[in-house]
mmCIF file of C-alpha atoms in Angstrom:
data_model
loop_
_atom_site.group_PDB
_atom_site.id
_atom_site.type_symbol
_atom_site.label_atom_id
_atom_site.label_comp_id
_atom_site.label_asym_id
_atom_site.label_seq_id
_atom_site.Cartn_x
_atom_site.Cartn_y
_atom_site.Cartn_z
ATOM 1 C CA UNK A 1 119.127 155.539 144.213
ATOM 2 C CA UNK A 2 116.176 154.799 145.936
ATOM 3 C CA UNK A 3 117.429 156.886 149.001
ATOM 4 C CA UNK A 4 117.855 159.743 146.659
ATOM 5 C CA UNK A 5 114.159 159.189 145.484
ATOM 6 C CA UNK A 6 112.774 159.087 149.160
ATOM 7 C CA UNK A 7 114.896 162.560 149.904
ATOM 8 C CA UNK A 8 113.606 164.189 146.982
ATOM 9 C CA UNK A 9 109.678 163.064 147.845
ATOM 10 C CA UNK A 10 110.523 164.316 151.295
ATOM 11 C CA UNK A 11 111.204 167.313 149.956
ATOM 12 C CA UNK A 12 108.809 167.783 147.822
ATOM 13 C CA UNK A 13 106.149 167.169 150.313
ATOM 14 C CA UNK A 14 107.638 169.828 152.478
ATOM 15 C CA UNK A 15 107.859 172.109 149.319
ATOM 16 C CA UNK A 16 103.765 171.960 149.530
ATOM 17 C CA UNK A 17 103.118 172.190 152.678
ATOM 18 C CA UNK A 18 105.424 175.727 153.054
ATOM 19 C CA UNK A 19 103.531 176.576 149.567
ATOM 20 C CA UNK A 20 99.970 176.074 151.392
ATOM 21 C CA UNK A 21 101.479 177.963 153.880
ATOM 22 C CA UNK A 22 102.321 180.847 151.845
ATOM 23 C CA UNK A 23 98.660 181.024 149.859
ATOM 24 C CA UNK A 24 97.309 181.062 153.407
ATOM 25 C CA UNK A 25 99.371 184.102 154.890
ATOM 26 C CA UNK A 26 101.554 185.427 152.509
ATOM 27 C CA UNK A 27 99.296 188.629 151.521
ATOM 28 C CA UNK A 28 98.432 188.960 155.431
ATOM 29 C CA UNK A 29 101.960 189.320 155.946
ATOM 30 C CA UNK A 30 102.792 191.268 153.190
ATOM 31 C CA UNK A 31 100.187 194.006 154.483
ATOM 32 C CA UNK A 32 101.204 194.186 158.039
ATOM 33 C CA UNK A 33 104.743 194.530 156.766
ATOM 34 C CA UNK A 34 103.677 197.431 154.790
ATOM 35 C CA UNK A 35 102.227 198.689 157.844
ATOM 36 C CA UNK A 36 105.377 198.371 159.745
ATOM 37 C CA UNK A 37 106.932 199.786 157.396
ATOM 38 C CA UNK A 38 105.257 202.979 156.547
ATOM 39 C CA UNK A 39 104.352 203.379 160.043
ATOM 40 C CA UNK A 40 107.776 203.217 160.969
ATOM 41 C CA UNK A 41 109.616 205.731 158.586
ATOM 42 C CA UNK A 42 106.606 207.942 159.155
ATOM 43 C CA UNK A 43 107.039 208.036 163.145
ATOM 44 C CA UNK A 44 110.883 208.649 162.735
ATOM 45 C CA UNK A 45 110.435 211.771 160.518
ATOM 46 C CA UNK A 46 107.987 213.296 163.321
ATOM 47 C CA UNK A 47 111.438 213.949 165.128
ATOM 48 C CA UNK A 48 113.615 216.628 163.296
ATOM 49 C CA UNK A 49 117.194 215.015 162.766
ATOM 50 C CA UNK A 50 116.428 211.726 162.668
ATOM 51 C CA UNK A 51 114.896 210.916 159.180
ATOM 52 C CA UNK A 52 117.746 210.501 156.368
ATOM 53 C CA UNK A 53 115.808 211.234 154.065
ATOM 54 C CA UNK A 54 114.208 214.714 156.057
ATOM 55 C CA UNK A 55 115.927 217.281 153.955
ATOM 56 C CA UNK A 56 114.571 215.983 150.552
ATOM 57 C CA UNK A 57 111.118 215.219 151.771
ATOM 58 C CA UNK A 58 111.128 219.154 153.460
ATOM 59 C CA UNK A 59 112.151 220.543 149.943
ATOM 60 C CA UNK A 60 109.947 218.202 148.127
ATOM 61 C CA UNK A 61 106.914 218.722 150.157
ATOM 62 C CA UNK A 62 107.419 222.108 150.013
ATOM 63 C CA UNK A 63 107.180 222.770 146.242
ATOM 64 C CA UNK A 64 104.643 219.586 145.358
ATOM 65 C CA UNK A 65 101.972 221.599 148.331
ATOM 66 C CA UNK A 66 103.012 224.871 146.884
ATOM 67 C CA UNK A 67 104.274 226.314 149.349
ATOM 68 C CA UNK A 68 101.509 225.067 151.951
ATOM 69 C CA UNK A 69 103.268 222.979 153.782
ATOM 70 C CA UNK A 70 106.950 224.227 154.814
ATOM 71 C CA UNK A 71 109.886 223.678 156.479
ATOM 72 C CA UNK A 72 108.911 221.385 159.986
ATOM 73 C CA UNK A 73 105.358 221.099 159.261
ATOM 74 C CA UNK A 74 106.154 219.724 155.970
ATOM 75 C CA UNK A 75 107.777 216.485 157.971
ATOM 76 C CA UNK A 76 104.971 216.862 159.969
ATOM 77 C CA UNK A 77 102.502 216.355 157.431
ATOM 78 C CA UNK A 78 104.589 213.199 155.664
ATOM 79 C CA UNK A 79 104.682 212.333 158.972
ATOM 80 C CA UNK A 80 101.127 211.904 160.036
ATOM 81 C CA UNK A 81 100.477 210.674 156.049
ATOM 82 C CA UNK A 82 102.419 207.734 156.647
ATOM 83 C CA UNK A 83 102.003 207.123 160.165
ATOM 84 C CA UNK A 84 98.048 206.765 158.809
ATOM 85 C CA UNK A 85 98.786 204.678 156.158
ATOM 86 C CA UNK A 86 100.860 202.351 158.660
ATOM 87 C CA UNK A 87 97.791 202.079 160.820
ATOM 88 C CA UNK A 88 95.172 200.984 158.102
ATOM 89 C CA UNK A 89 97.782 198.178 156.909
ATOM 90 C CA UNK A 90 98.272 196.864 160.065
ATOM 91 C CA UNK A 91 94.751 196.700 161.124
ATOM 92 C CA UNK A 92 93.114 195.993 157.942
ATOM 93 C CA UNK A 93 90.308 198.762 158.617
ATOM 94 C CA UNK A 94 90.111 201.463 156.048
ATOM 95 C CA UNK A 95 92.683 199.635 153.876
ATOM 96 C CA UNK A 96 90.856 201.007 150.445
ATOM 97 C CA UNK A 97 91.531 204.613 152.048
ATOM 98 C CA UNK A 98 94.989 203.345 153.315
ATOM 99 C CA UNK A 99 96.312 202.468 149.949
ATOM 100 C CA UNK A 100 94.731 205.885 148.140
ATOM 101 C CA UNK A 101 96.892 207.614 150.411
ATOM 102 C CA UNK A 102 100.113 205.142 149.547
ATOM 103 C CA UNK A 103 99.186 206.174 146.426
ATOM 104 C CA UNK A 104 99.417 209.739 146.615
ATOM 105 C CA UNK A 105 102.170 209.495 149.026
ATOM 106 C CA UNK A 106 104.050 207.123 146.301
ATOM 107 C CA UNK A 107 104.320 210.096 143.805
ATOM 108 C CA UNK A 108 105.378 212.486 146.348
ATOM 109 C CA UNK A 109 107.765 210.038 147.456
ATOM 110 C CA UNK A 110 108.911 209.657 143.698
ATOM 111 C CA UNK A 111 108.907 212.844 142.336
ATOM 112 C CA UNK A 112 112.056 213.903 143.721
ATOM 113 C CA UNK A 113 113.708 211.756 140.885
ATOM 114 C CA UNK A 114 112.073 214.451 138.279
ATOM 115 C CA UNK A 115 112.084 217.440 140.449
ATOM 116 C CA UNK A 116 115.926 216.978 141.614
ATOM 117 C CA UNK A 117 117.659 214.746 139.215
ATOM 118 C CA UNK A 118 120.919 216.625 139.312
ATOM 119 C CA UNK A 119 121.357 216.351 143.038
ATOM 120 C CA UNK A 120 119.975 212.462 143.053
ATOM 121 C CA UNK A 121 122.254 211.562 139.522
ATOM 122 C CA UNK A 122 125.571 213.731 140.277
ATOM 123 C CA UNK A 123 128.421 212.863 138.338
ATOM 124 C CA UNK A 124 129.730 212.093 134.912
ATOM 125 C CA UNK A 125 128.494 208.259 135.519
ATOM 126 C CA UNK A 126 124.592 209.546 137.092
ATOM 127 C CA UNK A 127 125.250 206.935 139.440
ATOM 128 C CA UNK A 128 122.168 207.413 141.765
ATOM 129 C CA UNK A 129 122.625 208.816 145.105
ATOM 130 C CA UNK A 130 122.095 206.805 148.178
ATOM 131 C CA UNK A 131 118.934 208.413 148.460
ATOM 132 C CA UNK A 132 118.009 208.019 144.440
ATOM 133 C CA UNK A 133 118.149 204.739 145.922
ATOM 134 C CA UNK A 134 116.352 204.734 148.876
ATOM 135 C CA UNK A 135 113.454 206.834 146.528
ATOM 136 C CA UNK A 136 114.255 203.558 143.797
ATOM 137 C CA UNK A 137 112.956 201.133 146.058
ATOM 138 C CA UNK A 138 109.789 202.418 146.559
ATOM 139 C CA UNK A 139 109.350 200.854 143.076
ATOM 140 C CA UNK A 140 108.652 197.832 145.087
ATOM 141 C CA UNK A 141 106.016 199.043 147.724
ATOM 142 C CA UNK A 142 104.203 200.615 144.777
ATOM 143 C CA UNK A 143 103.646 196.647 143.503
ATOM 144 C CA UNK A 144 102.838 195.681 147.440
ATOM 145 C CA UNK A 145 100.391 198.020 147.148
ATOM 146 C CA UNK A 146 99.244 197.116 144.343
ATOM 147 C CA UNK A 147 98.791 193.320 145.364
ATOM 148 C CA UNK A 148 96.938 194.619 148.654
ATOM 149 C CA UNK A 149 94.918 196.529 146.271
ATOM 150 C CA UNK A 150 93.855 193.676 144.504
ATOM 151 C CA UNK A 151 92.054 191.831 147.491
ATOM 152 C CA UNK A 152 89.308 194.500 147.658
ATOM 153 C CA UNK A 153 87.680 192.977 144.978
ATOM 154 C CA UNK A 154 88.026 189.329 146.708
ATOM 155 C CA UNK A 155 91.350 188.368 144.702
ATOM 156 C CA UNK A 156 93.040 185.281 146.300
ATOM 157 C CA UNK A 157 96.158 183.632 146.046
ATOM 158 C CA UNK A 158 94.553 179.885 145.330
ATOM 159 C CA UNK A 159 96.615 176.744 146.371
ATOM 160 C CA UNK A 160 97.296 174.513 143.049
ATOM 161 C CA UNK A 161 100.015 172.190 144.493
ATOM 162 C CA UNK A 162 102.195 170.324 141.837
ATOM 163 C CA UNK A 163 104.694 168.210 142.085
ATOM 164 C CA UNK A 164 107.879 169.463 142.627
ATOM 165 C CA UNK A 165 109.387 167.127 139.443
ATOM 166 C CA UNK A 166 106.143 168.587 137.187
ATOM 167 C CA UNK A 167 107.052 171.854 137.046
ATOM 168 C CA UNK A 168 110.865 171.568 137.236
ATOM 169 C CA UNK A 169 110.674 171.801 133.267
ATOM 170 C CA UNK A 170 107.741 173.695 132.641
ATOM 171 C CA UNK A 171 105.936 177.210 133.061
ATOM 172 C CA UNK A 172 103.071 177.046 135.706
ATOM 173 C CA UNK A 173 100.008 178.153 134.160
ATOM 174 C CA UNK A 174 98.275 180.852 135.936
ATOM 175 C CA UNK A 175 101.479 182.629 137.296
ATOM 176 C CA UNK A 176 103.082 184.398 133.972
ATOM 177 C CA UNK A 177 100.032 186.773 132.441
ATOM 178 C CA UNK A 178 96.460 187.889 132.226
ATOM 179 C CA UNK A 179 94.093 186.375 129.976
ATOM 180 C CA UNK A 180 90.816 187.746 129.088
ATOM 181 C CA UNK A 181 87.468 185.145 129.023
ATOM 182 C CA UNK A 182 83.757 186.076 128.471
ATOM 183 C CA UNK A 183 84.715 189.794 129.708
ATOM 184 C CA UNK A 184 86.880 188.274 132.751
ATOM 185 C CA UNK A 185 90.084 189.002 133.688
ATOM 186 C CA UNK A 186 92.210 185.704 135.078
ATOM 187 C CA UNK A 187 95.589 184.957 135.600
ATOM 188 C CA UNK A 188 97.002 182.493 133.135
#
């Protein structure tokens, strides 16, 4: 038993020490991801063919611009969006501006689910599409985003190690809402 207690402790030493870990880089990495990411996808549809996803974005461009941007210079234009917002995430400079334009390029990116829903939810199921599904996802860089967003105003992820055995049983306070004190917003 007491070997069991020693591997547990063990454990739950290293469980802190990864968690410290993660306060320390875990947004850091999370942005330059983002970076990759965007940067990426946006350098691939500079080259016609290539992008999966180049058809939809051509037709979606098209009608959300009016008519502005069409046809090549509608990837072009995605293109150079992205390939911008790539750059401000994975240098950190401009990163307000950077995620303004993930914004914007988030409900272009989106609206294809309301502007084509027949084509992306074919079928007597409306199972989506691989690429409803590739346009689903972007669910979750909208909340990276939004997490990025949040450092502008000096939010931190703050290390509070606890015991691996404390809070086996029990809700960690400060991860599951917002409360509101004296006019302040804090997690709690």
């Amino acid at each position: 038993m007491k070997t069991l207690q020693n591997l547990f402790d063990k454990f739950d030493n290293l469980d802190t020490r990864i968690n410290r870990w993660l306060v320390a880089y875990s947004i850091l990495l999370l942005r330059i991801g983002m970076g990759i990411i965007f940067f990426g996808f946006g350098v691939l549809k500079f080259f016609p063919g290539i992008s999966p996803i180049e058809s939809l974005a051509t037709r979606t461009t098209t009608v959300l611009t009016l008519g502005v941007f069409a046809g090549h210079s509608a990837m072009d234009f995605v293109a150079a969006l992205e390939c911008v917002i790539g750059i401000c995430f994975i240098t950190g400079r401009f990163l307000r501006v950077g995620v303004w334009l993930m914004a914007a390029q988030m409900i272009g990116a989106m609206s294809p689910l309301l502007i084509y829903p027949g084509e992306l939810f074919p079928g007597p199921l409306h199972a989506p599409t691989l690429a409803a599904q590739y346009i689903i996802k972007d669910i979750v860089l909208v909340a990276a985003g939004m997490v990025i967003a949040s450092t502008w105003t000096g939010a931190r992820i703050v290390a509070e190690p606890q015991s691996l055995r404390s809070t086996l049983r029990t809700r960690i306070p400060g991860v599951y809402g917002v409360k509101r004190l004296a006019g302040k917003v804090t997690v709690a």
